[in-house]
Short mmCIF file of C-alpha atoms in Angstrom, two decimals:
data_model
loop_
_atom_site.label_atom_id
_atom_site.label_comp_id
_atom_site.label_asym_id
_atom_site.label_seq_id
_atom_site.Cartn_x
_atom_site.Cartn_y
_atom_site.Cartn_z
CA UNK A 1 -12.13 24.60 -50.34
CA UNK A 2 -14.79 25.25 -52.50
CA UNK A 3 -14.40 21.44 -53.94
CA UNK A 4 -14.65 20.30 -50.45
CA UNK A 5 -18.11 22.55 -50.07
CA UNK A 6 -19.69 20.84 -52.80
CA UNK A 7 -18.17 17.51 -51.88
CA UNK A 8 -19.42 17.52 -48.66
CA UNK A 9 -23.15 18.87 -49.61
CA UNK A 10 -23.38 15.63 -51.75
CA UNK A 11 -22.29 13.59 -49.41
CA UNK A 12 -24.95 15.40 -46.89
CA UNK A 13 -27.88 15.03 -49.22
CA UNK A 14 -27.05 11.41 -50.17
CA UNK A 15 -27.09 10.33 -46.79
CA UNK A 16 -30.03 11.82 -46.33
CA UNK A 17 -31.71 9.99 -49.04
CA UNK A 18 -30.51 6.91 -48.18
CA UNK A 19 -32.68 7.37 -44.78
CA UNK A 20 -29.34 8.55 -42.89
CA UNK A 21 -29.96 11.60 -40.62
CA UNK A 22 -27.05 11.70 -37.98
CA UNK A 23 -26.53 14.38 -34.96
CA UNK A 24 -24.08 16.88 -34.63
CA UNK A 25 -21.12 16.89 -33.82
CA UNK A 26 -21.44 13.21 -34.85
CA UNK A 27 -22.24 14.23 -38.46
CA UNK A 28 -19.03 15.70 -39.35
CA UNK A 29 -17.38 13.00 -38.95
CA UNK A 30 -19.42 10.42 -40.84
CA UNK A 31 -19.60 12.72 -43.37
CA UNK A 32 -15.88 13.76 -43.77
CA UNK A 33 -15.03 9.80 -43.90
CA UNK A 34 -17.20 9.37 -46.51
CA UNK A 35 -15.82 12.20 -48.25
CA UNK A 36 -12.34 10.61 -48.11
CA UNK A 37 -13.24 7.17 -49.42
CA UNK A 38 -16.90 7.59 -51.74
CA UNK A 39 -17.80 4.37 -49.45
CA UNK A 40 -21.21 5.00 -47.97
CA UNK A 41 -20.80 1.85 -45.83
CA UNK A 42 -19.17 3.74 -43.29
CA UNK A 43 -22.53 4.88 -41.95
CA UNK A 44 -23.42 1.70 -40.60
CA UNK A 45 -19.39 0.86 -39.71
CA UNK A 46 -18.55 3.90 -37.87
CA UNK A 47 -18.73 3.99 -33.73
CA UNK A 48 -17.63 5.52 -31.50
CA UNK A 49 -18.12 5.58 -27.23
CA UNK A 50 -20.78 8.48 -26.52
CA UNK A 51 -18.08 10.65 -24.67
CA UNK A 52 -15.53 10.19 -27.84
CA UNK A 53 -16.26 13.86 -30.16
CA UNK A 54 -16.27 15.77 -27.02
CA UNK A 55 -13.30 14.22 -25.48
CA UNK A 56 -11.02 14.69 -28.77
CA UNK A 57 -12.30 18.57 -29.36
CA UNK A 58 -11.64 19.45 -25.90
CA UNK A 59 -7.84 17.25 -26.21
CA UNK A 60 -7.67 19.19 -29.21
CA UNK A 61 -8.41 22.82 -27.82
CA UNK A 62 -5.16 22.16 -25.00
CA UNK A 63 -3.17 21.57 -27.65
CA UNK A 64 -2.55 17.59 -26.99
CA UNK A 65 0.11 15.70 -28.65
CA UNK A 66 -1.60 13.81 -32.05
CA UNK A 67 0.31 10.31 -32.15
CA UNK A 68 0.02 8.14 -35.28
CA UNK A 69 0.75 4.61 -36.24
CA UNK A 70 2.62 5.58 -39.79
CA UNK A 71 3.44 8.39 -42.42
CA UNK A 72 0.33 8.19 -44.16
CA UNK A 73 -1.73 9.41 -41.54
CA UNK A 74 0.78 11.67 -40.05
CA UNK A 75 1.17 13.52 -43.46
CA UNK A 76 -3.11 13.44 -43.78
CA UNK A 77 -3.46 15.70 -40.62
CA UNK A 78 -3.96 19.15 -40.70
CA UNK A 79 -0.90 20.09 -38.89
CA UNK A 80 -1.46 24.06 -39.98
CA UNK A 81 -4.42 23.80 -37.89
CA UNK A 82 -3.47 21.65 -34.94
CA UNK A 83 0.00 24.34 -34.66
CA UNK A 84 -2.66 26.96 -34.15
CA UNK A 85 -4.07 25.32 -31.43
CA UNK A 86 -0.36 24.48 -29.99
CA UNK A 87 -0.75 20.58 -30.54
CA UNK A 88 1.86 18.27 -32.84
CA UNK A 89 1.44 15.88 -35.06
CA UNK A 90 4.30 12.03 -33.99
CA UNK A 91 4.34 9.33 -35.70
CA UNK A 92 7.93 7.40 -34.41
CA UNK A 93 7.54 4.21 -37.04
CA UNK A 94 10.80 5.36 -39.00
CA UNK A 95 12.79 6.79 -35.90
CA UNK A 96 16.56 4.81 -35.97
CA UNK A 97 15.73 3.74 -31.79
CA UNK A 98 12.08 2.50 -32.80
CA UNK A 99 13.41 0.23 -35.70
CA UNK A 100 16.23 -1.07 -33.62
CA UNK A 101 14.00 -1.75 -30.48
CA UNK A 102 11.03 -2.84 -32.65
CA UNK A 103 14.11 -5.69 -33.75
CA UNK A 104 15.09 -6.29 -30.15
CA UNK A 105 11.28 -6.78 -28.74
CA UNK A 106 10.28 -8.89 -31.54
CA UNK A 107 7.60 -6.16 -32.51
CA UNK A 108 6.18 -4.40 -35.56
CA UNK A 109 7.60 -1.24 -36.23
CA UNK A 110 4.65 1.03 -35.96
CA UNK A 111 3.96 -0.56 -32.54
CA UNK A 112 7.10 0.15 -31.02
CA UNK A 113 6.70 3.58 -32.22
CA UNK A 114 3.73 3.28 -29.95
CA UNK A 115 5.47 2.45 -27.41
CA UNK A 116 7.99 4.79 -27.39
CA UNK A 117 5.29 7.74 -27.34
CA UNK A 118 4.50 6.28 -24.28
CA UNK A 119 7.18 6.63 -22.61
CA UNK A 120 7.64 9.88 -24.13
CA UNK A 121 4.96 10.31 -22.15
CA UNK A 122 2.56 11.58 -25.11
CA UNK A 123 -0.06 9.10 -24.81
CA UNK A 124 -1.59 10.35 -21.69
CA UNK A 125 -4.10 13.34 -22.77
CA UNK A 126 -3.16 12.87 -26.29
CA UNK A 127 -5.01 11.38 -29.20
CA UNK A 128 -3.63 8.14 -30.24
CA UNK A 129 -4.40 8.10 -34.42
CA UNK A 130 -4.09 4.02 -35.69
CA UNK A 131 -5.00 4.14 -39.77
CA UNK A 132 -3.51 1.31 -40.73
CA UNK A 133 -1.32 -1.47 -37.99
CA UNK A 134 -3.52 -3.34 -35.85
CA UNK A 135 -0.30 -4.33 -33.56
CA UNK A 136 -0.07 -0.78 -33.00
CA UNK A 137 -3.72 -0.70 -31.82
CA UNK A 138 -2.71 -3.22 -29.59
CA UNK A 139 0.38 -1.64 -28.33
CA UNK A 140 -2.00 1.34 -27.46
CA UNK A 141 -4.63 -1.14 -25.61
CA UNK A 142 -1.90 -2.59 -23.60
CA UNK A 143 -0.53 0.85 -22.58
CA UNK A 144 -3.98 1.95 -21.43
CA UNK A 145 -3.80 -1.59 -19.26
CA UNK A 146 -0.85 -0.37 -18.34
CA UNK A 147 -2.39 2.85 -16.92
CA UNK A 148 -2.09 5.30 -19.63
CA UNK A 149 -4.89 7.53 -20.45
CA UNK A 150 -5.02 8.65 -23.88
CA UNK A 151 -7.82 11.75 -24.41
CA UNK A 152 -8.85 9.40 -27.17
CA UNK A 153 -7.93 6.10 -29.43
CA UNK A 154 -9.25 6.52 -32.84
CA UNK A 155 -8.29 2.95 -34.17
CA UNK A 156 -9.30 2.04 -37.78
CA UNK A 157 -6.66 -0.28 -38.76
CA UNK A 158 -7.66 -1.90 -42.34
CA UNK A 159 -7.00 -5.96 -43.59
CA UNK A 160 -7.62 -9.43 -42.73
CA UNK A 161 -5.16 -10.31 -40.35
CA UNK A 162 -6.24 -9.11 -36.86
CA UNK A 163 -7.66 -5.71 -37.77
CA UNK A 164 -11.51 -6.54 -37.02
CA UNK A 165 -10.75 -8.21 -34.26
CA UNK A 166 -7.84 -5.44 -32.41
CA UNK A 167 -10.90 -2.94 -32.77
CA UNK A 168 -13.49 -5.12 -31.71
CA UNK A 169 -11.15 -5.06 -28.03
CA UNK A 170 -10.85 -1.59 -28.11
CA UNK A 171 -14.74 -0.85 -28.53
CA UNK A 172 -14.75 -3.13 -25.53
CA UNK A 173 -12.96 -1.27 -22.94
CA UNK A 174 -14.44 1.57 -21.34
CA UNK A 175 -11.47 3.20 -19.95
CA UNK A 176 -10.56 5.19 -23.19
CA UNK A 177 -12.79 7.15 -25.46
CA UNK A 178 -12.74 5.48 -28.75
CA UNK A 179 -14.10 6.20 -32.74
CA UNK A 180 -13.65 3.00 -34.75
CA UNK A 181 -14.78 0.80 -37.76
CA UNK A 182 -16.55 -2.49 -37.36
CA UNK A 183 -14.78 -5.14 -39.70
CA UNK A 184 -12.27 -5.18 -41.78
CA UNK A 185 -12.25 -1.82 -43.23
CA UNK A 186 -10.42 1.43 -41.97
CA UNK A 187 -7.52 3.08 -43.48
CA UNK A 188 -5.24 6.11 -43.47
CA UNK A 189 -7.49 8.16 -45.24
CA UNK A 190 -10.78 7.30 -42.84
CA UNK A 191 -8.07 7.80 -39.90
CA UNK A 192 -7.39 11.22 -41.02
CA UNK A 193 -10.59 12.38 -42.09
CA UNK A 194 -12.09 12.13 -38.62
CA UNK A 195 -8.67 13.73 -36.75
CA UNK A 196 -9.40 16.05 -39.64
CA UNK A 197 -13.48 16.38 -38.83
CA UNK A 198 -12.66 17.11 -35.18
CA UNK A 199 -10.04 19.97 -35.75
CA UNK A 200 -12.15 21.73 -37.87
CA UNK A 201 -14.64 21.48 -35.02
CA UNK A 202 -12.48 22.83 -32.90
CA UNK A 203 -11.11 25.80 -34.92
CA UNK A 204 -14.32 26.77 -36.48
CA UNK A 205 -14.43 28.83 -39.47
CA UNK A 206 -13.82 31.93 -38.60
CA UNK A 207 -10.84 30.70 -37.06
CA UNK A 208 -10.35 28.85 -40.61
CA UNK A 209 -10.54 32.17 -42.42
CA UNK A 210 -8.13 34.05 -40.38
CA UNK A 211 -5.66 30.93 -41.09
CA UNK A 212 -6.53 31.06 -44.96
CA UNK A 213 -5.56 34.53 -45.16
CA UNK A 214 -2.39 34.51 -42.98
CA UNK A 215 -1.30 31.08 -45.30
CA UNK B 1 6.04 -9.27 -43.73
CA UNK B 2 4.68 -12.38 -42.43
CA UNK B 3 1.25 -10.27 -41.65
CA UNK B 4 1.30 -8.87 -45.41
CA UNK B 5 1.84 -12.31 -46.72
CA UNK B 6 -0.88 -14.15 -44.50
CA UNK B 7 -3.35 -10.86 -45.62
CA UNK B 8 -2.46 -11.19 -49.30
CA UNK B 9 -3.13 -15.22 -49.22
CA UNK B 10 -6.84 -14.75 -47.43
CA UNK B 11 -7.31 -11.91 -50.30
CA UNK B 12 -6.33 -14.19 -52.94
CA UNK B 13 -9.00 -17.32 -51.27
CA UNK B 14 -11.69 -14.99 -50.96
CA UNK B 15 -10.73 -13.30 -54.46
CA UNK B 16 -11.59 -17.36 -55.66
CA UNK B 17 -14.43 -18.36 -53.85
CA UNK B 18 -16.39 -15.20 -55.22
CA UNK B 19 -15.44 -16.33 -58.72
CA UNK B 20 -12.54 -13.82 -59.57
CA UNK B 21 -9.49 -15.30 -61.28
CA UNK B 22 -7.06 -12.54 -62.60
CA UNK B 23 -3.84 -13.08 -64.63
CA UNK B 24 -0.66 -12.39 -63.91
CA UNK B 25 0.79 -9.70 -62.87
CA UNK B 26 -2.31 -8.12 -62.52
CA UNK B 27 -3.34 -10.10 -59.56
CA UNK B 28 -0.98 -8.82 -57.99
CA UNK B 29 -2.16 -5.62 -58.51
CA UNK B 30 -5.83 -6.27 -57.15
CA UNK B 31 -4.85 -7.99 -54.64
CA UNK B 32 -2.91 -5.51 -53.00
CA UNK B 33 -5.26 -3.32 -53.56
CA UNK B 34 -7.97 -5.20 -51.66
CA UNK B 35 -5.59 -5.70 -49.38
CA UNK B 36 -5.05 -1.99 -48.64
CA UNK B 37 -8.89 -1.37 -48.53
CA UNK B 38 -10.63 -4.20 -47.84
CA UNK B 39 -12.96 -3.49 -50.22
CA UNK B 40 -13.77 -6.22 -52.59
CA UNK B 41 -15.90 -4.03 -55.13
CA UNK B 42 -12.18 -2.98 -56.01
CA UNK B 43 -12.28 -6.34 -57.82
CA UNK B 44 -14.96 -4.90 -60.62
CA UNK B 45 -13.53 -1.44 -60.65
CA UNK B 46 -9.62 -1.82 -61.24
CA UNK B 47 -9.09 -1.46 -64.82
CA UNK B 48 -6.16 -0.84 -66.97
CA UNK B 49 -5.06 -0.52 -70.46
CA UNK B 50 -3.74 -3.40 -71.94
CA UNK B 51 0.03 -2.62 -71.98
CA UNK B 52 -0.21 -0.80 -68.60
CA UNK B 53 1.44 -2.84 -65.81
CA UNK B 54 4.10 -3.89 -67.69
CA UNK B 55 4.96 -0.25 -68.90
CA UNK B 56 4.87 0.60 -65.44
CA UNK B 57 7.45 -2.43 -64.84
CA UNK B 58 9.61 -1.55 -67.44
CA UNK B 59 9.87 2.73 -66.83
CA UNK B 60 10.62 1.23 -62.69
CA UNK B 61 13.27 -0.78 -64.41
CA UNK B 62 14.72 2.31 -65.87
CA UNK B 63 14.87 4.13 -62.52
CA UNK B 64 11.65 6.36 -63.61
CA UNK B 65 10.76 9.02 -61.56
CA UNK B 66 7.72 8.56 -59.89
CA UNK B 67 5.33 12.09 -59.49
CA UNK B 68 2.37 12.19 -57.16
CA UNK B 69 -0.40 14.39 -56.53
CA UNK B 70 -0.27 14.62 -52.77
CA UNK B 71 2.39 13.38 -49.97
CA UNK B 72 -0.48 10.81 -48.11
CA UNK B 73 0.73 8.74 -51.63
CA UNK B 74 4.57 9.85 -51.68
CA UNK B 75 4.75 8.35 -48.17
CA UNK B 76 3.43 5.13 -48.55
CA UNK B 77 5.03 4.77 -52.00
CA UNK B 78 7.94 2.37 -51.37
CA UNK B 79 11.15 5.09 -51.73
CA UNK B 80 13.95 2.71 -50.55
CA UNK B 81 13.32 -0.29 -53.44
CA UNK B 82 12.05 2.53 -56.02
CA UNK B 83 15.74 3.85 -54.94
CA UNK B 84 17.38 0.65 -55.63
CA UNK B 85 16.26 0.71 -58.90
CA UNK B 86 17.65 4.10 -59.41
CA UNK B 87 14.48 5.97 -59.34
CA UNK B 88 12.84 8.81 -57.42
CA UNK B 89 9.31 9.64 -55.55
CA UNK B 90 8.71 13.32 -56.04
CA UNK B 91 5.30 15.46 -54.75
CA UNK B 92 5.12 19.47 -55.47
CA UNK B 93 1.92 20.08 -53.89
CA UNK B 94 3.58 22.24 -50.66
CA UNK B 95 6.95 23.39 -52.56
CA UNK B 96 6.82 27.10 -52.15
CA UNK B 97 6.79 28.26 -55.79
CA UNK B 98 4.29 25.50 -56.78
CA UNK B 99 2.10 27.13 -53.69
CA UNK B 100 2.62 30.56 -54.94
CA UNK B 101 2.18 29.59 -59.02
CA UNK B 102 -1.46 27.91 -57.73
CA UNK B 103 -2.32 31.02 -56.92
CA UNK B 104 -1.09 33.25 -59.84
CA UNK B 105 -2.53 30.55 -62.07
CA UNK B 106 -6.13 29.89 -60.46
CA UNK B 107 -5.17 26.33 -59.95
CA UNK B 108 -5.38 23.62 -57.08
CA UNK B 109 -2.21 23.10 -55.70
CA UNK B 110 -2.26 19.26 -56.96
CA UNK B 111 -3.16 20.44 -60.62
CA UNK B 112 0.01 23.04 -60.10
CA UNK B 113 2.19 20.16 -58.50
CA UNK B 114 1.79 18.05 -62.06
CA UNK B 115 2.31 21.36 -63.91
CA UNK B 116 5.43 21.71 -62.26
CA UNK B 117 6.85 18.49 -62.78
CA UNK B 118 6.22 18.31 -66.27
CA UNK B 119 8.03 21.54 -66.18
CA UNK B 120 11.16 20.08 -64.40
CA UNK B 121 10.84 16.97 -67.62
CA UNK B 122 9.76 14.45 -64.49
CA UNK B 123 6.82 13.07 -66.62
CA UNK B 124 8.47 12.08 -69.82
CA UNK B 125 9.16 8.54 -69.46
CA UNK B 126 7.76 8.41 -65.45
CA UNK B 127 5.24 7.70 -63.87
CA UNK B 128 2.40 10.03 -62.47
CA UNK B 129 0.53 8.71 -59.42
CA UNK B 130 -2.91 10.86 -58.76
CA UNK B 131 -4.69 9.56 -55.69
CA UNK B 132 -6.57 12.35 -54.92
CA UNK B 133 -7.32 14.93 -56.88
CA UNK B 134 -9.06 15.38 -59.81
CA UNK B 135 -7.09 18.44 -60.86
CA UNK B 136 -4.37 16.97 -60.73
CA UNK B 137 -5.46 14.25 -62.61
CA UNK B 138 -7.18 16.69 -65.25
CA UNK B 139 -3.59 18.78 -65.60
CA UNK B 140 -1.89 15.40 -66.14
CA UNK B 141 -4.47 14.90 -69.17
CA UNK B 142 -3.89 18.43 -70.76
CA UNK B 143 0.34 17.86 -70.25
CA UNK B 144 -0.52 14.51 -72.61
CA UNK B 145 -2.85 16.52 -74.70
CA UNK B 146 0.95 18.79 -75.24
CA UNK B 147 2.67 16.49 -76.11
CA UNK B 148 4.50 15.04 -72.53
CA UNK B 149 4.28 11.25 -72.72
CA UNK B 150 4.61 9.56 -68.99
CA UNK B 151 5.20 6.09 -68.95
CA UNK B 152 1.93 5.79 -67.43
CA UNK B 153 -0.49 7.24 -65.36
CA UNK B 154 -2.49 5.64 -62.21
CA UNK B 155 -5.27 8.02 -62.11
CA UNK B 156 -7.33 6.80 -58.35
CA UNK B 157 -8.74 9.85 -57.72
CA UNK B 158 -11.76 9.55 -55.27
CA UNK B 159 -14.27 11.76 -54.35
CA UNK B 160 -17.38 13.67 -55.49
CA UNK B 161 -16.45 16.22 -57.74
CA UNK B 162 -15.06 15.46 -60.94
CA UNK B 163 -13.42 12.10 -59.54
CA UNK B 164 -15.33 10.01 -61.56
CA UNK B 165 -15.19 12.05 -64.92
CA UNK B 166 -11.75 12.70 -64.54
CA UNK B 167 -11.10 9.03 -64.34
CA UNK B 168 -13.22 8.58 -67.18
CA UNK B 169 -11.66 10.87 -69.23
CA UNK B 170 -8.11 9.38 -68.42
CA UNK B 171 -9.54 5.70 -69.93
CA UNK B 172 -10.91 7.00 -72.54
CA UNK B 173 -7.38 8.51 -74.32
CA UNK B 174 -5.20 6.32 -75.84
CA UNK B 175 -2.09 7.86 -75.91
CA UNK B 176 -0.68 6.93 -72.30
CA UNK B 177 -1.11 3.73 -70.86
CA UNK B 178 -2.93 4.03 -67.51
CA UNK B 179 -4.25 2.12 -64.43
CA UNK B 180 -7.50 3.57 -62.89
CA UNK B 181 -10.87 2.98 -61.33
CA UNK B 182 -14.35 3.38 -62.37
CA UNK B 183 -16.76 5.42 -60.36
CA UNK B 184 -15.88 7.44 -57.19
CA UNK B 185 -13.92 5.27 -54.77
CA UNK B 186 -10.18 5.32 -55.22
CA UNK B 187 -8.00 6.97 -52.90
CA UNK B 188 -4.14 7.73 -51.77
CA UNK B 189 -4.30 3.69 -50.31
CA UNK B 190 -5.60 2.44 -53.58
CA UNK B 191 -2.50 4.97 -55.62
CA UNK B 192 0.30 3.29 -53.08
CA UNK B 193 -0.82 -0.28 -53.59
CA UNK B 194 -0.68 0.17 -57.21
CA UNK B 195 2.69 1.49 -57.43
CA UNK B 196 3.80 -0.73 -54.93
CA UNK B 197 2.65 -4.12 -56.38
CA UNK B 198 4.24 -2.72 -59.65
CA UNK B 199 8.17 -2.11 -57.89
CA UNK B 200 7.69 -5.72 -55.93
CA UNK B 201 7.16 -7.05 -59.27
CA UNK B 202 10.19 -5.39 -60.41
CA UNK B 203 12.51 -5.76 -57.80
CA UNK B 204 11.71 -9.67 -57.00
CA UNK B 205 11.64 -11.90 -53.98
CA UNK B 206 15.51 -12.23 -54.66
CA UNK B 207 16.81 -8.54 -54.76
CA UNK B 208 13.83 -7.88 -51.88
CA UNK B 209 15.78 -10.35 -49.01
CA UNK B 210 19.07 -8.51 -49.99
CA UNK B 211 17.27 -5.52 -49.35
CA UNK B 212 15.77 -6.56 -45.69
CA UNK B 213 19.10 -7.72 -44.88
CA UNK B 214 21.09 -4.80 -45.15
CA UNK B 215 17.98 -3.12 -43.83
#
């Protein structure tokens, strides 16, 4: 906790130096990204639509379903905190029907896992979490063409083959709130730093302190 | 696989037209690391002792057990070749008594983790994988400085606080080989790629089609 104070203050005061002054509730989450990855480039790669903080805390406060593309980001959540608001953290990649249907349909893994929270039905209202497979950012895209209506997509799939480009589509549509990366880098750990940023929003810390002591 | 592959060659032309040529096998390990970050600068920071990556390959070999700081690296850590080989991928960070001995002890529950599996005799002749926490990374350091002698030690941590010292401090023994990274950036993606460039190695092309087909 206390390393996490400290972190966070240095991260605060070198963003300000470097001319970087961002508004709360916006903040948070720049800062908690760079926090999880020492890379002050994602000042200028983070977005997100204007709606997108709000949207999460409030899908957040109901206690949505949290979906994510793998186990790294699943694992990364704060699923202590997310329990206390009466949400879950998913992530179907490794389920036995996902790996035989991802076989079937001629689709990644973590994709089908997508899909299979959709028909779950825990896409609509929930936050879909992508850290790392941009065909499961695409999966999600088509569901929301579909009709679906996630609460929010954060989609920061990392690498060269199709992950600039899957986010550049979902900044593009303005049926789901989005946070994203432009380019090529993301990553489990920027993924779960801003699921992270927003929980802690929504808990607070008194709420935090109460959870500390009952750990 | 196809996607990895196709990410891995555009790494490896990009890795070349900006004037990097690395040997073998330690391509391999930078460019799967720059393939799990997208972050070229990885190219300059990587560094290793000399004997590293082939200690790594030859403790893998042995079925080593493989100890990491935090489960965001367990999970992406490659458990079903590292199984093949007879090994195991072990985190203590959330066992209870590890939880409750962090406390006693006035440590992080990372640092405990390590303490705990040098306890159990996991880091004699394994492999510890730290790629997030400097504590961790620091109890690792005083286990060596007693006498326990890992195979090697990846030592990513990222961060603010003690990240880059830690890392600085684990280059500058020469008692364990290690792989690490200079400065702050590092992280749980940088730790998997690393260990996971190291078992491909191991297992081979060959022994890695048997694998997919009886997947």
């Amino acid at each position: 906790m206390d390393i996490a104070e400290r972190s966070l203050a240095i991260v605060r005061d070198e963003l300000r130096r470097r001319g970087w002054v961002f508004p709360l509730p916006w903040a948070q989450v720049v800062e908690r990204v760079i926090h999880s990855t020492a890379d002050f480039e994602f000042a200028t790669l983070l977005k997100a639509s204007p709606e997108a903080v709000e949207a999460g805390m409030a899908a957040l406060r109901q206690g949505c379903a949290i979906v994510t593309d793998v186990h790294m980001v699943r694992v990364g959540i704060d699923a202590r905190r997310v329990a206390a608001l009466g949400g879950q953290v998913h992530c179907f990649i490794t389920a036995p029907d996902v790996v035989a249907a991802a076989r079937a349909n001629g689709l990644t893994r973590a994709a089908q896992g997508i899909r299979h929270a959709a028909a779950q039905g825990l896409l609509d209202g929930g936050i879909v979490v992508i850290g790392n497979a941009p065909t499961a950012l695409r999966e999600a895209l088509r569901q929301v063409e579909k009709g679906v209506r996630p609460a929010l997509i954060i989609g920061v799939p990392v690498g060269f083959v199709d992950a600039a480009e899957s986010k550049e589509a979902l900044m593009a549509q303005a049926t789901v709130p989005w946070i994203s990366t432009q380019g090529r880098k993301g990553g489990s750990p920027v993924a779960v730093a801003i699921v992270n940023a927003l929980v802690r929003m929504v808990v607070g810390e008194e709420r935090e302190e109460r959870l500390e002591i009952g750990d």
